[in-house]
């Protein structure tokens, strides 16, 4: 019989290797799919991400915003709603945000409004102030 062939080793204890056994997650990682183009998926996602273009204001609209900023400089306690453009860090365009709150400081020299929550808005990115 076939079992007679292995009679001398069949009841021996199971062999334990000298090195510690590999964890199941590490063993599974050996069979993970290989990506030859590392970073390709992230680049595709970044390219497909949609950004808005900045609305160019007329001279009249810019003048209205500047006048509102000058009015607010005298009364910083008013609560305002500002719609403004936030440029994208990685590609052309960006998105529009709306913030509601009080102005902490109007920096005429740097053309920036600092809100009470420390958000800085450049004058050139303001769409409107209510």
PDB file of C-alpha atoms in Angstrom:
ATOM      1  CA  UNK A   1       0.000   0.000   0.000  1.00  0.00           C
ATOM      2  CA  UNK A   2       0.926   3.645  -0.395  1.00  0.00           C
ATOM      3  CA  UNK A   3       0.791   4.398   3.355  1.00  0.00           C
ATOM      4  CA  UNK A   4       3.426   1.739   3.971  1.00  0.00           C
ATOM      5  CA  UNK A   5       5.820   3.834   1.970  1.00  0.00           C
ATOM      6  CA  UNK A   6       5.546   6.745   4.443  1.00  0.00           C
ATOM      7  CA  UNK A   7       5.086   4.784   7.641  1.00  0.00           C
ATOM      8  CA  UNK A   8       8.355   6.065   9.104  1.00  0.00           C
ATOM      9  CA  UNK A   9       7.415   9.782   8.824  1.00  0.00           C
ATOM     10  CA  UNK A  10       3.637   9.829   9.057  1.00  0.00           C
ATOM     11  CA  UNK A  11       3.490  10.254  12.861  1.00  0.00           C
ATOM     12  CA  UNK A  12       6.352  12.740  13.200  1.00  0.00           C
ATOM     13  CA  UNK A  13       5.512  16.215  14.639  1.00  0.00           C
ATOM     14  CA  UNK A  14       4.845  19.022  12.166  1.00  0.00           C
ATOM     15  CA  UNK A  15       7.968  20.921  11.148  1.00  0.00           C
ATOM     16  CA  UNK A  16       8.243  24.448  12.628  1.00  0.00           C
ATOM     17  CA  UNK A  17      10.613  26.783  10.789  1.00  0.00           C
ATOM     18  CA  UNK A  18      13.363  28.691  12.614  1.00  0.00           C
ATOM     19  CA  UNK A  19      12.132  32.068  11.335  1.00  0.00           C
ATOM     20  CA  UNK A  20       8.820  33.515  12.588  1.00  0.00           C
ATOM     21  CA  UNK A  21       5.812  32.931  10.361  1.00  0.00           C
ATOM     22  CA  UNK A  22       4.689  35.716   8.054  1.00  0.00           C
ATOM     23  CA  UNK A  23       1.412  37.389   9.007  1.00  0.00           C
ATOM     24  CA  UNK A  24      -1.637  36.727   6.854  1.00  0.00           C
ATOM     25  CA  UNK A  25      -1.783  40.364   5.655  1.00  0.00           C
ATOM     26  CA  UNK A  26       1.860  40.256   4.558  1.00  0.00           C
ATOM     27  CA  UNK A  27       1.274  36.994   2.762  1.00  0.00           C
ATOM     28  CA  UNK A  28      -1.756  38.491   1.005  1.00  0.00           C
ATOM     29  CA  UNK A  29       0.327  41.526  -0.053  1.00  0.00           C
ATOM     30  CA  UNK A  30       2.510  39.231  -2.144  1.00  0.00           C
ATOM     31  CA  UNK A  31      -0.467  38.633  -4.406  1.00  0.00           C
ATOM     32  CA  UNK A  32      -1.707  42.258  -4.599  1.00  0.00           C
ATOM     33  CA  UNK A  33      -2.076  43.697  -8.100  1.00  0.00           C
ATOM     34  CA  UNK A  34       1.031  45.372  -9.432  1.00  0.00           C
ATOM     35  CA  UNK A  35       0.758  48.977 -10.598  1.00  0.00           C
ATOM     36  CA  UNK A  36       3.498  49.766 -13.084  1.00  0.00           C
ATOM     37  CA  UNK A  37       2.429  53.423 -13.297  1.00  0.00           C
ATOM     38  CA  UNK A  38       2.552  54.659  -9.722  1.00  0.00           C
ATOM     39  CA  UNK A  39       0.580  57.849  -9.226  1.00  0.00           C
ATOM     40  CA  UNK A  40      -1.335  57.431 -12.486  1.00  0.00           C
ATOM     41  CA  UNK A  41      -4.722  57.008 -10.776  1.00  0.00           C
ATOM     42  CA  UNK A  42      -4.173  60.180  -8.719  1.00  0.00           C
ATOM     43  CA  UNK A  43      -3.225  62.134 -11.842  1.00  0.00           C
ATOM     44  CA  UNK A  44      -6.364  60.972 -13.636  1.00  0.00           C
ATOM     45  CA  UNK A  45      -8.518  62.033 -10.659  1.00  0.00           C
ATOM     46  CA  UNK A  46      -6.786  65.429 -10.492  1.00  0.00           C
ATOM     47  CA  UNK A  47      -7.238  66.025 -14.215  1.00  0.00           C
ATOM     48  CA  UNK A  48     -10.923  65.120 -14.087  1.00  0.00           C
ATOM     49  CA  UNK A  49     -11.572  67.412 -11.097  1.00  0.00           C
ATOM     50  CA  UNK A  50     -13.672  70.357 -12.254  1.00  0.00           C
ATOM     51  CA  UNK A  51     -12.753  73.946 -11.412  1.00  0.00           C
ATOM     52  CA  UNK A  52     -14.635  77.146 -12.194  1.00  0.00           C
ATOM     53  CA  UNK A  53     -13.151  80.090 -14.001  1.00  0.00           C
ATOM     54  CA  UNK A  54     -13.024  83.453 -12.254  1.00  0.00           C
ATOM     55  CA  UNK A  55     -15.714  85.951 -13.200  1.00  0.00           C
ATOM     56  CA  UNK A  56     -14.165  89.177 -14.474  1.00  0.00           C
ATOM     57  CA  UNK A  57     -15.899  92.200 -12.981  1.00  0.00           C
ATOM     58  CA  UNK A  58     -16.539  95.458 -14.823  1.00  0.00           C
ATOM     59  CA  UNK A  59     -14.960  98.717 -13.661  1.00  0.00           C
ATOM     60  CA  UNK A  60     -18.334  99.772 -12.243  1.00  0.00           C
ATOM     61  CA  UNK A  61     -18.697  96.572 -10.202  1.00  0.00           C
ATOM     62  CA  UNK A  62     -15.143  96.944  -8.880  1.00  0.00           C
ATOM     63  CA  UNK A  63     -15.916 100.532  -7.887  1.00  0.00           C
ATOM     64  CA  UNK A  64     -19.048  99.414  -5.999  1.00  0.00           C
ATOM     65  CA  UNK A  65     -17.049  96.789  -4.077  1.00  0.00           C
ATOM     66  CA  UNK A  66     -14.311  99.318  -3.256  1.00  0.00           C
ATOM     67  CA  UNK A  67     -16.915 101.770  -1.933  1.00  0.00           C
ATOM     68  CA  UNK A  68     -18.456  99.047   0.265  1.00  0.00           C
ATOM     69  CA  UNK A  69     -15.006  98.206   1.638  1.00  0.00           C
ATOM     70  CA  UNK A  70     -14.434 101.879   2.496  1.00  0.00           C
ATOM     71  CA  UNK A  71     -17.842 102.044   4.227  1.00  0.00           C
ATOM     72  CA  UNK A  72     -17.093  98.875   6.207  1.00  0.00           C
ATOM     73  CA  UNK A  73     -13.718 100.234   7.275  1.00  0.00           C
ATOM     74  CA  UNK A  74     -15.570 102.779   9.453  1.00  0.00           C
ATOM     75  CA  UNK A  75     -17.909 100.172  10.987  1.00  0.00           C
ATOM     76  CA  UNK A  76     -16.259  96.770  11.461  1.00  0.00           C
ATOM     77  CA  UNK A  77     -18.993  95.535  13.828  1.00  0.00           C
ATOM     78  CA  UNK A  78     -21.453  94.890  10.979  1.00  0.00           C
ATOM     79  CA  UNK A  79     -22.061  91.297   9.955  1.00  0.00           C
ATOM     80  CA  UNK A  80     -21.436  90.829   6.239  1.00  0.00           C
ATOM     81  CA  UNK A  81     -21.824  88.149   3.601  1.00  0.00           C
ATOM     82  CA  UNK A  82     -18.934  88.008   1.130  1.00  0.00           C
ATOM     83  CA  UNK A  83     -18.872  85.901  -2.010  1.00  0.00           C
ATOM     84  CA  UNK A  84     -15.306  85.403  -3.152  1.00  0.00           C
ATOM     85  CA  UNK A  85     -13.148  83.354  -5.488  1.00  0.00           C
ATOM     86  CA  UNK A  86     -10.610  80.858  -4.143  1.00  0.00           C
ATOM     87  CA  UNK A  87      -7.916  80.018  -6.733  1.00  0.00           C
ATOM     88  CA  UNK A  88      -7.013  76.341  -7.081  1.00  0.00           C
ATOM     89  CA  UNK A  89      -3.511  75.440  -5.906  1.00  0.00           C
ATOM     90  CA  UNK A  90      -2.849  72.901  -8.645  1.00  0.00           C
ATOM     91  CA  UNK A  91      -4.633  73.927 -11.813  1.00  0.00           C
ATOM     92  CA  UNK A  92      -6.220  76.881 -13.591  1.00  0.00           C
ATOM     93  CA  UNK A  93      -9.477  78.105 -12.094  1.00  0.00           C
ATOM     94  CA  UNK A  94     -10.879  77.560  -8.624  1.00  0.00           C
ATOM     95  CA  UNK A  95     -14.191  77.764  -6.811  1.00  0.00           C
ATOM     96  CA  UNK A  96     -16.453  80.344  -5.170  1.00  0.00           C
ATOM     97  CA  UNK A  97     -17.049  80.499  -1.424  1.00  0.00           C
ATOM     98  CA  UNK A  98     -19.492  82.456   0.652  1.00  0.00           C
ATOM     99  CA  UNK A  99     -18.647  83.579   4.166  1.00  0.00           C
ATOM    100  CA  UNK A 100     -20.880  85.213   6.742  1.00  0.00           C
ATOM    101  CA  UNK A 101     -19.372  86.984   9.720  1.00  0.00           C
ATOM    102  CA  UNK A 102     -17.751  90.123  11.059  1.00  0.00           C
ATOM    103  CA  UNK A 103     -14.684  91.741   9.624  1.00  0.00           C
ATOM    104  CA  UNK A 104     -11.769  91.853  12.028  1.00  0.00           C
ATOM    105  CA  UNK A 105      -9.466  94.022   9.917  1.00  0.00           C
ATOM    106  CA  UNK A 106      -9.300  95.694   6.525  1.00  0.00           C
ATOM    107  CA  UNK A 107      -5.702  95.895   5.339  1.00  0.00           C
ATOM    108  CA  UNK A 108      -5.647  98.582   2.635  1.00  0.00           C
ATOM    109  CA  UNK A 109      -1.885  98.241   2.027  1.00  0.00           C
ATOM    110  CA  UNK A 110      -2.046  94.507   1.265  1.00  0.00           C
ATOM    111  CA  UNK A 111      -5.576  94.680  -0.220  1.00  0.00           C
ATOM    112  CA  UNK A 112      -6.905  92.024   2.149  1.00  0.00           C
ATOM    113  CA  UNK A 113      -9.951  91.651   4.378  1.00  0.00           C
ATOM    114  CA  UNK A 114      -9.343  89.563   7.504  1.00  0.00           C
ATOM    115  CA  UNK A 115     -12.491  87.986   8.914  1.00  0.00           C
ATOM    116  CA  UNK A 116     -13.075  87.251  12.607  1.00  0.00           C
ATOM    117  CA  UNK A 117     -12.352  83.550  11.955  1.00  0.00           C
ATOM    118  CA  UNK A 118      -8.925  84.551  10.481  1.00  0.00           C
ATOM    119  CA  UNK A 119      -9.858  83.855   6.845  1.00  0.00           C
ATOM    120  CA  UNK A 120      -8.105  86.319   4.534  1.00  0.00           C
ATOM    121  CA  UNK A 121      -9.852  87.484   1.372  1.00  0.00           C
ATOM    122  CA  UNK A 122      -8.013  89.463  -1.277  1.00  0.00           C
ATOM    123  CA  UNK A 123      -9.920  92.445  -2.679  1.00  0.00           C
ATOM    124  CA  UNK A 124      -9.334  91.217  -6.251  1.00  0.00           C
ATOM    125  CA  UNK A 125     -11.151  87.924  -5.478  1.00  0.00           C
ATOM    126  CA  UNK A 126     -14.320  89.480  -4.029  1.00  0.00           C
ATOM    127  CA  UNK A 127     -17.420  88.978  -6.171  1.00  0.00           C
ATOM    128  CA  UNK A 128     -19.825  90.901  -3.921  1.00  0.00           C
ATOM    129  CA  UNK A 129     -20.391  92.107  -0.369  1.00  0.00           C
ATOM    130  CA  UNK A 130     -23.817  92.271   1.309  1.00  0.00           C
TER     131      UNK A 130
END
